[in-house]
CSV table of C-alpha atoms in Angstrom, one decimal:
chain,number,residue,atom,x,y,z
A,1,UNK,CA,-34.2,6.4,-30.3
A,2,UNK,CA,-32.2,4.2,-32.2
A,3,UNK,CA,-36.0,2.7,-33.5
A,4,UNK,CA,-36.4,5.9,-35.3
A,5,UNK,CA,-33.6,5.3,-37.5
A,6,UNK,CA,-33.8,4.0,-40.7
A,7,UNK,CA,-33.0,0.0,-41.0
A,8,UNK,CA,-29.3,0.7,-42.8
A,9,UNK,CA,-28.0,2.9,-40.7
A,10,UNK,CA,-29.1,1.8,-37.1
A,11,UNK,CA,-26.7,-2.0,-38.8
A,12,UNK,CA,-24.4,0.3,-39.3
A,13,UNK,CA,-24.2,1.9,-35.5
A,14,UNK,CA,-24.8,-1.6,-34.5
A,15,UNK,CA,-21.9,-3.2,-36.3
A,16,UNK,CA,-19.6,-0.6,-35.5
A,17,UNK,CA,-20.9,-1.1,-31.8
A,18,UNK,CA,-20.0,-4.2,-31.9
A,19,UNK,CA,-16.6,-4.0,-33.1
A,20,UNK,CA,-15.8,-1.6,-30.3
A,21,UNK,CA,-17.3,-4.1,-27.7
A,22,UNK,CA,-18.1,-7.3,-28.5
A,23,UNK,CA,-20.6,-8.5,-25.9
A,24,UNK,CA,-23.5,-10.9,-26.5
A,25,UNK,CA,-26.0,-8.0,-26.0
A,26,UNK,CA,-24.4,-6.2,-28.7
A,27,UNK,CA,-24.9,-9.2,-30.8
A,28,UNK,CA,-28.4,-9.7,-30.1
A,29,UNK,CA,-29.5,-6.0,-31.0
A,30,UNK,CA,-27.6,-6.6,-34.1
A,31,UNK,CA,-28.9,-9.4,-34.8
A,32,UNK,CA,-32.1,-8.3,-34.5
A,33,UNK,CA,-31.3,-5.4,-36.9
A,34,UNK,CA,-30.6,-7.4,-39.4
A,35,UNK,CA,-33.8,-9.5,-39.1
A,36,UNK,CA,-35.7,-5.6,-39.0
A,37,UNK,CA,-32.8,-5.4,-42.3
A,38,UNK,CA,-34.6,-8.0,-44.1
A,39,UNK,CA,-30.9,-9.4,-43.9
A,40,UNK,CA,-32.1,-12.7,-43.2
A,41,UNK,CA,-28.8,-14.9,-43.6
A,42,UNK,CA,-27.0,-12.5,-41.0
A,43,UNK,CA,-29.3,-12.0,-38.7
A,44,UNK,CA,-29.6,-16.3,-38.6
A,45,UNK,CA,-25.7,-16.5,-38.0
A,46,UNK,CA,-25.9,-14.0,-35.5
A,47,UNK,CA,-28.6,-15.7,-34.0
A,48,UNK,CA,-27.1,-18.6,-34.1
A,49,UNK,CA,-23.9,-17.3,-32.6
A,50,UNK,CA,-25.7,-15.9,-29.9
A,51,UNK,CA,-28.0,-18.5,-28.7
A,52,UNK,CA,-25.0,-20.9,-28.0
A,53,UNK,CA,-23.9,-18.6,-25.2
A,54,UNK,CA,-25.8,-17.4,-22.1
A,55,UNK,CA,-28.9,-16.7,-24.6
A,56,UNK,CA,-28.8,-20.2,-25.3
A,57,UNK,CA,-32.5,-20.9,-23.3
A,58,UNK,CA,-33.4,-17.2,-23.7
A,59,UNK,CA,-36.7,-17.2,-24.9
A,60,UNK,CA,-36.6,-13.8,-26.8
A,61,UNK,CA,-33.6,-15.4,-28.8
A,62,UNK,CA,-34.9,-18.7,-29.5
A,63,UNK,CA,-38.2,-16.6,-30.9
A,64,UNK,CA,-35.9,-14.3,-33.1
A,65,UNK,CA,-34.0,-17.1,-34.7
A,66,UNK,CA,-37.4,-19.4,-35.3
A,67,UNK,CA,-39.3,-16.5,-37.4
A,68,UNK,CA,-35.9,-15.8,-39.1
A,69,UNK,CA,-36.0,-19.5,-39.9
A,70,UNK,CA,-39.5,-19.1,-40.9
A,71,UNK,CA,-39.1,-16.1,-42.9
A,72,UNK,CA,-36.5,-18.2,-45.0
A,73,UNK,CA,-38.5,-20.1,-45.5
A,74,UNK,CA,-36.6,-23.0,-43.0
A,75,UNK,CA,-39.9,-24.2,-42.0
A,76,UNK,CA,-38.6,-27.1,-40.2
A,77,UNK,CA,-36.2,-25.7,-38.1
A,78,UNK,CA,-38.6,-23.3,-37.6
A,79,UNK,CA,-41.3,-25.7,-36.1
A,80,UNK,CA,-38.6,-27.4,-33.9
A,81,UNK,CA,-37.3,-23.8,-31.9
A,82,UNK,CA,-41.1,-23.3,-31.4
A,83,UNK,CA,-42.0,-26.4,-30.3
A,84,UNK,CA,-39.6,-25.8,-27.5
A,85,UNK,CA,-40.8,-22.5,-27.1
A,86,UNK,CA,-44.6,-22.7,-27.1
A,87,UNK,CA,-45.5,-24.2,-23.3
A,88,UNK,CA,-42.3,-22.6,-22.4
A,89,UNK,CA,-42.5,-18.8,-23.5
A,90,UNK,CA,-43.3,-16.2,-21.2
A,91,UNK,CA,-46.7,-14.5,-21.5
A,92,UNK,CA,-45.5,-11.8,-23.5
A,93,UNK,CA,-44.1,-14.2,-26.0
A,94,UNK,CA,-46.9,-17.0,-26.2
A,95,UNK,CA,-49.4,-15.4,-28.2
A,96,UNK,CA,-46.4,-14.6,-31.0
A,97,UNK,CA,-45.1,-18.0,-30.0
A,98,UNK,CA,-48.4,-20.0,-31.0
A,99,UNK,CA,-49.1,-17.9,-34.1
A,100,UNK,CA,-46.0,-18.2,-35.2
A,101,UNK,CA,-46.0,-22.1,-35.1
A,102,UNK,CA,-49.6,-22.5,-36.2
A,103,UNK,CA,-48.8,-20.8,-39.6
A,104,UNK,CA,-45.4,-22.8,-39.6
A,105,UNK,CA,-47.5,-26.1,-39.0
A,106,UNK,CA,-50.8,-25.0,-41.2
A,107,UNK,CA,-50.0,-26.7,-44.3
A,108,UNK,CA,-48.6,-30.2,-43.3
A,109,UNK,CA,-50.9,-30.2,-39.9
A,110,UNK,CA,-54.3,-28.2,-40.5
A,111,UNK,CA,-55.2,-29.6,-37.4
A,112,UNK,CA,-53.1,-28.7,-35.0
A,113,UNK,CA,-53.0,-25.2,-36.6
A,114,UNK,CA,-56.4,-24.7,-36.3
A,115,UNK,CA,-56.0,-25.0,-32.6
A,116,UNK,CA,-52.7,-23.0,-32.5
A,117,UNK,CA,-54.6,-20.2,-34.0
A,118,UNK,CA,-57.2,-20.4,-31.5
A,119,UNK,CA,-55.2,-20.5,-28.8
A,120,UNK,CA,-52.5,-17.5,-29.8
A,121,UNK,CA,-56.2,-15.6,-30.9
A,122,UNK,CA,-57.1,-15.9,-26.4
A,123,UNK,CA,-53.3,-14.5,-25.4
A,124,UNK,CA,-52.4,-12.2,-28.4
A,125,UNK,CA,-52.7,-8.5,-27.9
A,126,UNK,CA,-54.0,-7.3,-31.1
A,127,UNK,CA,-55.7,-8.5,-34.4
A,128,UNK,CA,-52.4,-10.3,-36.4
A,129,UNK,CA,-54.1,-13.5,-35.0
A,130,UNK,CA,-57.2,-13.2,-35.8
A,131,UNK,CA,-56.6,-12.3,-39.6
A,132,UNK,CA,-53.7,-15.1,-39.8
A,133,UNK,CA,-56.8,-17.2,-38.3
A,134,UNK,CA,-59.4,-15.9,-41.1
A,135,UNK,CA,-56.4,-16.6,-43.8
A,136,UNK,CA,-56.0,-20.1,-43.0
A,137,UNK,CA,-59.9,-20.8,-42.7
A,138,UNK,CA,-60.3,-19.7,-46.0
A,139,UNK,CA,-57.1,-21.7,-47.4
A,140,UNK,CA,-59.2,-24.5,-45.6
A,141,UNK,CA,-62.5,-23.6,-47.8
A,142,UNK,CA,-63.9,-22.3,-44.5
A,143,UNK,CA,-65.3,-19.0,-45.7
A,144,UNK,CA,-68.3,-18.5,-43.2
A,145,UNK,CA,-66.0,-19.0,-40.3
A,146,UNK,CA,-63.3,-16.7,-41.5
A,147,UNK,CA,-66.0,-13.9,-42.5
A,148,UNK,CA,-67.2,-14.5,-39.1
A,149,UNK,CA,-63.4,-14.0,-37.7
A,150,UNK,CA,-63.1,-10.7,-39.8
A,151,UNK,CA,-66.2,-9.6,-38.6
A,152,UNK,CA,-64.9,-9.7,-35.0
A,153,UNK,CA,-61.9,-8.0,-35.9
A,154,UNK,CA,-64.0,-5.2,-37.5
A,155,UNK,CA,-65.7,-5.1,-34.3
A,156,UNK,CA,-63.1,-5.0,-31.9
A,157,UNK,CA,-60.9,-2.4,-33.6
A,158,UNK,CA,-64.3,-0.3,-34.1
A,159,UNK,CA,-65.0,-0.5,-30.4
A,160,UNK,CA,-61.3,-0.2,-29.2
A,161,UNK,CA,-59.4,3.4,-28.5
A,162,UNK,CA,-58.3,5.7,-31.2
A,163,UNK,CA,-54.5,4.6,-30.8
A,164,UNK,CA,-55.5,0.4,-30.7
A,165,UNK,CA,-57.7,1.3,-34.4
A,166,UNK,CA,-54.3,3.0,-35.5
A,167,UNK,CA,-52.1,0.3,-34.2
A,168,UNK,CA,-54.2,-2.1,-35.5
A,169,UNK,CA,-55.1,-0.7,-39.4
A,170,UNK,CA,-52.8,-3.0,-40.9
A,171,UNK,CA,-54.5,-6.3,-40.0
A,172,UNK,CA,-58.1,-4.5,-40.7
A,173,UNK,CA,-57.3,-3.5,-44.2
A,174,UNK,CA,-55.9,-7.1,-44.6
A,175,UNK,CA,-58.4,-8.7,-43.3
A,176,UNK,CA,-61.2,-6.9,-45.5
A,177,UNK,CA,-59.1,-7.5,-49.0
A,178,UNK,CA,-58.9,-11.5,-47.7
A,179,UNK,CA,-62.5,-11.7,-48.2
A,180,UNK,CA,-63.0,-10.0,-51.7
């Protein structure tokens, strides 16, 4: 339920949670609200906090605080918590795991992010791989392969249920704007 709320207030609930009980749970989920918060520099330190306790090997935890990283733009430290993570990760979190560190790597290491890509494409549920894939081909002047990519995203939310096409519309309207 808490979800539902709006980002503000459910920081709010969770701050106030955590003054009553401070707990390392109570940390996490407020860490992670300030990530949802776009409250970047929190959400890090909380992270931070957090992961040197019985979360330090958590998976979940060391994924939070790498896209934080990432989203800051930290790209580094970024690469590093995901290069720990990315053999590592439970199956849940590898397909994230591997996009993330493809697009952290992309730039400096087309290489190795071209196989990233590929791999987090094969254990990603959804199409955020795919177009992330289709984006970097064309950074890479690789047009015919990434109108080929969008062309099997096209085709696999076409095909797929009415809730995967709604769950999915985000990376389908992407994906057709990349190529205009």
């Amino acid at each position: 339920m808490n979800e539902l709320k709006p980002a503000g207030m459910r920081v709010r609930d969770l701050e106030k949670q955590l003054e009553e009980l401070d707990t390392a749970q109570n940390r996490l989920l407020l860490a992670v609200a300030y990530k949802d918060a776009g409250q970047l520099d929190r959400a890090e330190t909380m992270l931070t906090q957090t992961r040197q306790g019985i979360y330090k090997n958590d998976p979940h935890v060391t994924y939070d605080l790498a896209d934080v990283k990432f989203q800051m733009g930290k790209l580094e430290d970024a690469r590093e918590l995901l290069r720990e993570l990315v053999d590592v990760a439970p199956e849940e979190l590898r397909g994230k795991t591997r996009l993330l560190l493809a697009r952290a790597v992309q730039a400096e290491q087309p290489d190795e992010a071209d196989a990233l890509f590929q791999r987090a494409i094969s254990s990603f549920s959804g199409e955020e791989a795919r177009y992330w894939y289709a984006a970097f081909l064309i950074a890479q002047g690789k047009r015919d392969a990434a109108e080929a990519q969008v062309k099997t995203l096209e085709r696999n939310v076409r095909r797929a249920s009415g809730t995967y096409r709604y769950q999915q519309r985000e990376w389908l309207e992407r994906a057709t704007k990349l190529l205009k």
